[in-house]
Amino acid sequence: MLLWLAELTVASFLLAYGAEHLSKKYGAKFIGRTLLSVATTLPEIAIVIYAAAGGFYGTAIGAGLGSNLLMMTLGLSIMLLIATTRLSKAPLKGVDVATFKLDKIFLLATAVISAALFIDGYNFIDGFIFAAMFAAYLVMALMEMRAEKKGVKKITQDKQVGNHPDHKVVKIEESLPEKGPSKEMIKAVLAFAAGTAGIFLGADPFIRSLEGFSIEVGISIIDLAGIISPIAGEMPEKISMMLLARKGAAGASIAVANVLGSKVLNNTLLLAVAVFGAMYHGGFYTNIEANPILQYQMILVTTVTILALIPMFMKKEIGLKVGMYLAALYIISIFIMFLLPQDLALH
């Protein structure tokens, strides 16, 4: 298990390096929302595909719910602790979340919609709805990135002709930009690809070894799906986020975009994969039933997601105090999870 953990650590380092440099061209938010979110969520996708295709529908849904619970509380808390203290190379007073309006709205909407759709379980219609919501999120993210690039281009043009108030203190590069990709960009792409491949190759054996250990020590399938699996599945995202948080404002921005984007992905693409995996196992009209355990977990995770988003809607910046609040939310949530009914098998 330690060997695969080390492999995932190296892969996550490569992801963080590649994402940071790609963000200089495509924007921190877009990279965090899309490429980094998808890449670091590969282990979770692997868990969901394996569970749903094997008929363990509850395990697939529970793993996704546990992932949202973990990263929206403890994950963000650790990121804030690193970014706002001496653990960072350039400590911040607070992490700017005002620019993530789209992500916050999408996360809130998808959390509520996914919970509402689960009242009568998930079927093929819900699978297509989740896939459509994920596609809509990607389109909106792409549109926002293009709008931001146009805005930056206009400001640059204004500075060049002297129409911008700050034009006197801005040095305009006289040389034309390179037509082809720079060596740094090629290195970033290769690092990102290598990191993604490393996660894809190392996630499954690591998860299997962790699952085997959990079974040996007698951990229930509910705890495995809701707590243990997310810890394994979120390992690349946590490591990448910690590495990015140490790099100052730019890195912290990518980390926030990654967390919010990956949780939107969990509420959309990951659930779609679970439904399609169930359809593959049981047929087109297979229904993932809303048993009491999953209903309790869905209510808990949706409530925690809303509580975690409140400070982000109320404040432009979040800091160490919000981090402590999120850590407390995680501890309380785990305690509540252990109090939930444990007498039904999670299949």
Coordinates of C-alpha atoms in Angstrom, one line a residue, residues 175-341:
S175 CA 8.3 41.3 -29.0
L176 CA 5.6 39.3 -30.6
P177 CA 4.4 36.2 -28.8
E178 CA 5.7 32.8 -29.9
K179 CA 3.6 31.2 -32.6
G180 CA 4.3 27.7 -31.4
P181 CA 4.2 26.3 -27.8
S182 CA 7.1 27.3 -25.6
K183 CA 9.4 24.7 -24.0
E184 CA 7.8 25.5 -20.6
M185 CA 4.4 24.8 -22.0
I186 CA 5.5 21.5 -23.5
K187 CA 7.0 20.5 -20.2
A188 CA 3.7 21.4 -18.4
V189 CA 1.7 19.4 -20.9
L190 CA 4.0 16.4 -20.5
A191 CA 4.0 16.7 -16.7
F192 CA 0.2 16.9 -16.6
A193 CA -0.1 13.9 -18.9
A194 CA 2.4 11.9 -16.9
G195 CA 0.7 12.8 -13.6
T196 CA -2.7 11.8 -15.0
A197 CA -1.4 8.5 -16.3
G198 CA 0.3 7.8 -13.0
I199 CA -2.9 8.4 -11.1
F200 CA -4.8 6.2 -13.5
L201 CA -2.3 3.3 -13.1
G202 CA -1.7 3.7 -9.4
A203 CA -5.2 4.3 -8.1
D204 CA -6.7 0.9 -8.6
P205 CA -4.0 -1.2 -6.9
F206 CA -3.9 1.4 -4.1
I207 CA -7.6 1.3 -3.6
R208 CA -7.7 -2.5 -3.7
S209 CA -4.9 -2.7 -1.1
L210 CA -6.7 -0.2 1.1
E211 CA -10.0 -2.1 0.7
G212 CA -8.3 -5.4 1.6
F213 CA -6.8 -3.8 4.7
S214 CA -10.2 -2.3 5.7
I215 CA -11.9 -5.7 5.4
E216 CA -9.2 -7.4 7.5
V217 CA -9.7 -5.0 10.4
G218 CA -13.5 -5.4 10.1
I219 CA -14.6 -2.0 8.8
S220 CA -18.2 -2.1 7.5
I221 CA -19.1 -1.5 3.9
I222 CA -20.8 1.7 4.8
D223 CA -17.7 3.1 6.5
L224 CA -15.7 1.9 3.5
A225 CA -17.9 3.6 1.0
G226 CA -18.5 6.8 2.9
I227 CA -15.2 7.3 4.7
I228 CA -12.4 5.0 3.6
S229 CA -12.9 5.0 -0.1
P230 CA -13.0 8.8 -0.4
I231 CA -9.8 9.1 1.5
A232 CA -8.2 6.8 -1.0
G233 CA -10.0 8.2 -4.0
E234 CA -9.3 11.8 -3.0
M235 CA -5.6 11.2 -2.3
P236 CA -4.3 12.8 -5.6
E237 CA -6.6 15.8 -5.2
K238 CA -5.5 16.4 -1.6
I239 CA -1.8 16.1 -2.4
S240 CA -2.2 18.4 -5.5
M241 CA -4.2 20.9 -3.5
M242 CA -1.6 21.0 -0.7
L243 CA 1.2 21.5 -3.2
L244 CA -0.7 24.3 -5.0
A245 CA -1.6 26.0 -1.7
R246 CA 2.0 26.4 -0.8
K247 CA 2.7 28.4 -4.0
G248 CA 0.8 31.6 -3.0
A249 CA -2.2 33.3 -4.5
A250 CA -2.1 31.7 -7.9
G251 CA -1.7 28.2 -6.6
A252 CA -4.5 28.7 -4.0
S253 CA -6.8 29.9 -6.8
I254 CA -6.2 26.7 -8.8
A255 CA -6.8 24.7 -5.6
V256 CA -10.1 26.4 -4.9
A257 CA -11.2 25.9 -8.5
N258 CA -10.1 22.3 -8.3
V259 CA -12.2 21.6 -5.2
L260 CA -15.3 23.3 -6.3
G261 CA -15.0 22.0 -9.9
S262 CA -14.4 18.4 -8.7
K263 CA -17.4 18.5 -6.4
V264 CA -19.6 19.8 -9.3
L265 CA -18.1 16.9 -11.2
N266 CA -19.1 14.5 -8.4
N267 CA -22.7 15.7 -8.4
T268 CA -22.9 15.4 -12.2
L269 CA -20.4 13.2 -14.1
L270 CA -19.7 10.8 -11.2
L271 CA -23.4 10.2 -10.6
A272 CA -23.9 9.7 -14.4
V273 CA -21.1 7.1 -14.4
A274 CA -22.8 5.3 -11.5
V275 CA -26.1 5.2 -13.3
F276 CA -24.5 4.1 -16.6
G277 CA -22.5 1.5 -14.7
A278 CA -25.7 0.2 -13.1
M279 CA -27.3 0.1 -16.5
Y280 CA -24.4 -1.9 -17.8
H281 CA -24.8 -4.4 -15.0
G282 CA -28.5 -4.7 -14.7
G283 CA -29.9 -3.5 -18.0
F284 CA -31.1 -0.2 -19.4
Y285 CA -34.0 0.3 -17.0
T286 CA -32.0 -0.5 -13.9
N287 CA -32.9 1.7 -10.9
I288 CA -30.5 2.5 -8.1
E289 CA -32.9 2.3 -5.1
A290 CA -32.9 5.0 -2.5
N291 CA -32.5 2.8 0.6
P292 CA -32.6 4.5 4.0
I293 CA -28.9 4.5 4.6
L294 CA -28.2 6.3 1.3
Q295 CA -31.1 8.7 2.0
Y296 CA -29.6 9.6 5.3
Q297 CA -26.2 10.1 3.7
M298 CA -27.6 12.2 0.9
I299 CA -29.4 14.5 3.4
L300 CA -26.2 14.8 5.5
V301 CA -23.9 15.6 2.6
T302 CA -26.3 18.0 0.9
T303 CA -26.7 19.9 4.2
V304 CA -22.9 20.0 4.8
T305 CA -22.3 21.2 1.3
I306 CA -24.7 24.1 1.8
L307 CA -23.2 24.9 5.2
A308 CA -19.7 24.9 3.7
L309 CA -20.8 27.2 0.9
I310 CA -22.4 29.8 3.1
P311 CA -19.1 31.6 4.1
M312 CA -18.0 31.6 0.4
F313 CA -21.2 33.4 -0.6
M314 CA -21.0 35.8 2.4
K315 CA -17.3 36.7 2.1
K316 CA -15.0 37.8 -0.6
E317 CA -12.1 36.0 1.1
I318 CA -11.9 33.0 3.4
G319 CA -9.1 32.4 5.9
L320 CA -8.0 30.4 8.8
K321 CA -11.3 30.9 10.8
V322 CA -13.3 29.5 8.0
G323 CA -10.8 26.6 7.8
M324 CA -11.4 25.8 11.5
Y325 CA -15.2 26.0 10.9
L326 CA -14.9 23.5 8.0
A327 CA -12.8 21.1 10.0
A328 CA -15.4 21.2 12.8
L329 CA -18.1 20.4 10.2
Y330 CA -16.1 17.3 9.1
I331 CA -15.7 16.0 12.6
I332 CA -19.4 16.5 13.4
S333 CA -20.4 14.9 10.1
I334 CA -18.3 11.8 10.7
F335 CA -19.8 11.5 14.2
I336 CA -23.3 11.8 12.8
M337 CA -22.5 9.2 10.0
F338 CA -21.5 6.7 12.7
L339 CA -24.8 7.3 14.4
L340 CA -26.8 6.5 11.3
P341 CA -28.5 3.1 11.0

